[in-house]
Amino acid sequence: MTRTDTPAAGAQPLLELTDLHVYYGNIEALKGVSLTVGRGEVVTLIGSNGAGKSTTLRAISGTHKPRSGTIKFEGREIQHLPAHEVVTFGIAHSPEGRKVFSRMTVFENLQMGAFSRREKIDDDITRVFDLFPRLRERRSQKAGTMSGGEQQMLAMGRALMAHPTILLLDEPSMGLSPILTEQIFKIIAEINEQGTTVLLVEQNALMALHAAHRGYVIQTGKILLADTAANLAANEQVRQAYLGEI
Amino acid sequence: MDPLMRRAIITGLLGGAAVIHIGLIGMIDAFQSRDTIADVLTLGALLPILIALLIGWRSGGPMRAPHIIPTGRRAVALGALGGGTTGLVITALALFTTTIDVRWILSNASPSLAEELWYGQGAALGSVLVIVVSAAAGAAGAALHVIPGTIARALTVGGITAILVALMEPFVVAVLRNIGLRFLEGIFYAQGGLTLIGFVLVFAITAAGTYAWATRGRETKQRVAAMPPDRRRTGKLVVYFVLTAFLLVLPQIVGSRLSEVVGTVGLYILLGLGLNIVVGFAGLLDLGYVAFYAVGAYTTAVLTSAASPAFSPELPFFGALPFVIVAAMLIGLMVGTPVLRLRGDYLAIVTLGFGEIARILFLSAWAQPLVGGAQGILSVPPPIPFGRDPQSIYYPILFFCILAAVAARSLQGSRVGRAWNAMREDESVAEATGINTVTYKLLAFGLGAAFGCISGALFATKIGTVFPVSFDLLVSINALALIILGGMGNIAGVIVGALVLVGLPELLREFSEFRLLIYGMVLVTMMLLRPEGLLPSRSRRAELHEREDAEDQYEDEAGEETGQPVVTT
Ligand SMILES: Nc1ncnc2c1ncn2[C@@H]1O[C@H](COP(=O)(O)OP(=O)(O)OP(=O)(O)O)[C@@H](O)[C@H]1O
Ligand SMILES: [Mg+2]
């Protein structure tokens, strides 16, 4: 059920990356990446290990600065801003590998997610608990003692607490059972329907392309393909390389 | 051989080795003149018995690999075996020192040591007596595992308290005199130790109190928790009021000599509270904390002393204090800024360097015109309207300690505290959730510096002179050790840590050359028994006792009321 209801194209994109070059020391991890995400879209970035997916998200959220290129969000250049300011623009990053604050409780983690906003957060907590009922049950549990799937939910919930315009999700299905993966993708669709734009990085290309409107394929730091999710899912090259077909 | 018996014998031999050690360094001999219970038991005789008791406790306790828990009579027998083995070694030591003269190399291996080990009863009867007493002590130690836990704890606390009260004779007597209970002195004390009646009374009262608290304490807590909020608040107010009143009259109660100790403890509480912000809250391992202490002391000295070499505005202490705090915060930022990017070990090494730089700068010829080099700065005036005597300088120290504790407490629960918490756990995620880590790190350094420098300022005015030698690495290490000992991140822990780490050695002064040995033993034992510190914060405790009973985490944690109970699954 690839999504076809692509939101109004043509208008100015919400997020626009142009010719982004990112280095780790001397290693060039991104070699001129350009991509756009429209308001209300779910866009996925797929590619094999080490292709530069996480690096792209880190560059957008400001946790790793690009050496050159621009990142525009709602028309403003943000590539030079520190991460703690980027989040106030409405960009929330749920990083790779379930980086929860493991010594804090679930509730405290969610509280931290709303750190950039100074208003009351009760409604947002309720919203996150409605999306992830499991977190409600475990609100007083130490995050570090929860299962992998629960921690993943918490990482997503914490990112949502920032009230983001766009949510950057890095491999939300990593290490999860097929059932839990399906659940997570349902929740992603739900979050999107509630009005949040999503940029989704995934190894699980099949699921990602199902959930997304459009997709990009990245390989060794360069964008290889860009198309609608349906077309990518049908693409011979993609099927061979990422969908495990021969 | 049966693994438990093997362990008992090996432990017993270790206990024997411990007795040999303290015997040959002269500790038993030196403590022979000190009564624990007048006419009954000298401290010198008590030490081997206590060691045998500990050995018995170890020998009769549960074993990890293979996992065996000895019970009932078997446990007691194992304890007696361990203690008896220790007794055998003691006998061997005594026999050795009486037959072979090695005094030319081990000056304490003398017949008088043997006599003491044999309780003055001669070789035959003495040997039997030592072995029997040691075995009995070992059995008693092991019995602590057998009897119900609450009783065992009550007995332990009673015993330890009674021995401490006996050892602290000069201090307790002073206190009794000051509060007009002089008549008790005759009942409790004789010849520098407790009387038998006194010992029994102290033991019985503390043991009974501990037992009552263990059995009724939980109930009382629940009753307090069930009280309506306004009554609970009144209760809290009463407690605070009594506590404040107590703290206000404390110097009068304990007298001048102990007030001096309390004052020093207070300075370290301030240091600890400040360093706790940097290390415990923000997670930045700072080993150069002494730099702030030094800056506080020197700025105060320069601004207030008439003898300040170059520049001497002779401000009153409290007039100088604002400048001192500003100076220290600036230094805090100066130290903080270059190390912003460093973490963990690297940060520790660099700050260690800063601490040494501060000391060497104050000692240097370059800074001599301003701070006097090795001659230091003399005649720093006392903080008017308070005097310099220990009983009145206590009050400004108390004031700043309370101020610092309240400040630290409210920071901990605040937005800032949460930001530090997050930063300590994962800096990049913290940054991504909107925390400006640079600001919060500098804030931690700045606030820590302010506390440290107030402590330094009080130090300068308390001592009246400032020399570079007062600001060596040991100050940083002590401050760090006391927060680790007390429980990292916890304010009550800092206070307890300072009392134990700084107060204890002061009280042990009487034991002169053995002071540091005892002190070291106490520290090692405590860190082995409670690696998380005496009063740990909730999270550190959970971390270090992950596999222990989940129920434990429900227990009340002193000074922690931020979170709901923790459930581990
Ligand atoms: N902190 C780092 N230091 C040095 N090199 C790094 C660092 N992080 C990533 N790299 C390198 O940058 C390249 C891109 O890494 P990135 O994490 O973006 O890959 P990815 O597409 O997310 O891969 P995966 O699917 O395995 O998570 C890789 O070659 C990786 O080795
Ligand atoms: Mg990745």
Short mmCIF file of N, CA and C in Angstrom, two decimals, chain A residues 1 6 27 70 80 95 111 131 168 191 230:
data_model
loop_
_atom_site.label_atom_id
_atom_site.label_comp_id
_atom_site.label_asym_id
_atom_site.label_seq_id
_atom_site.Cartn_x
_atom_site.Cartn_y
_atom_site.Cartn_z
N MET A 1 0.83 -1.20 0.00
CA MET A 1 0.00 0.00 0.00
C MET A 1 0.87 1.26 0.00
N THR A 6 0.48 12.21 -2.32
CA THR A 6 1.56 13.18 -2.12
C THR A 6 0.99 14.56 -1.86
N ILE A 27 37.86 12.00 6.54
CA ILE A 27 36.95 11.14 5.78
C ILE A 27 35.74 11.94 5.33
N THR A 70 24.38 24.05 1.96
CA THR A 70 23.41 24.75 2.80
C THR A 70 22.29 23.82 3.23
N HIS A 80 24.61 26.64 10.11
CA HIS A 80 25.63 27.17 11.02
C HIS A 80 25.15 27.22 12.47
N PRO A 95 17.87 9.98 17.58
CA PRO A 95 19.13 9.47 17.02
C PRO A 95 19.18 7.95 16.92
N GLN A 111 10.23 14.65 29.69
CA GLN A 111 10.36 16.03 30.16
C GLN A 111 11.56 16.70 29.48
N LEU A 131 0.03 7.72 21.96
CA LEU A 131 0.69 7.05 20.83
C LEU A 131 1.39 5.77 21.30
N LEU A 168 13.08 13.81 12.62
CA LEU A 168 14.12 13.03 11.96
C LEU A 168 14.26 11.71 12.70
N ILE A 191 1.62 9.77 13.40
CA ILE A 191 2.28 11.05 13.70
C ILE A 191 2.18 11.96 12.49
N ALA A 230 6.61 4.68 -4.54
CA ALA A 230 6.09 3.61 -5.38
C ALA A 230 7.07 3.25 -6.49
#
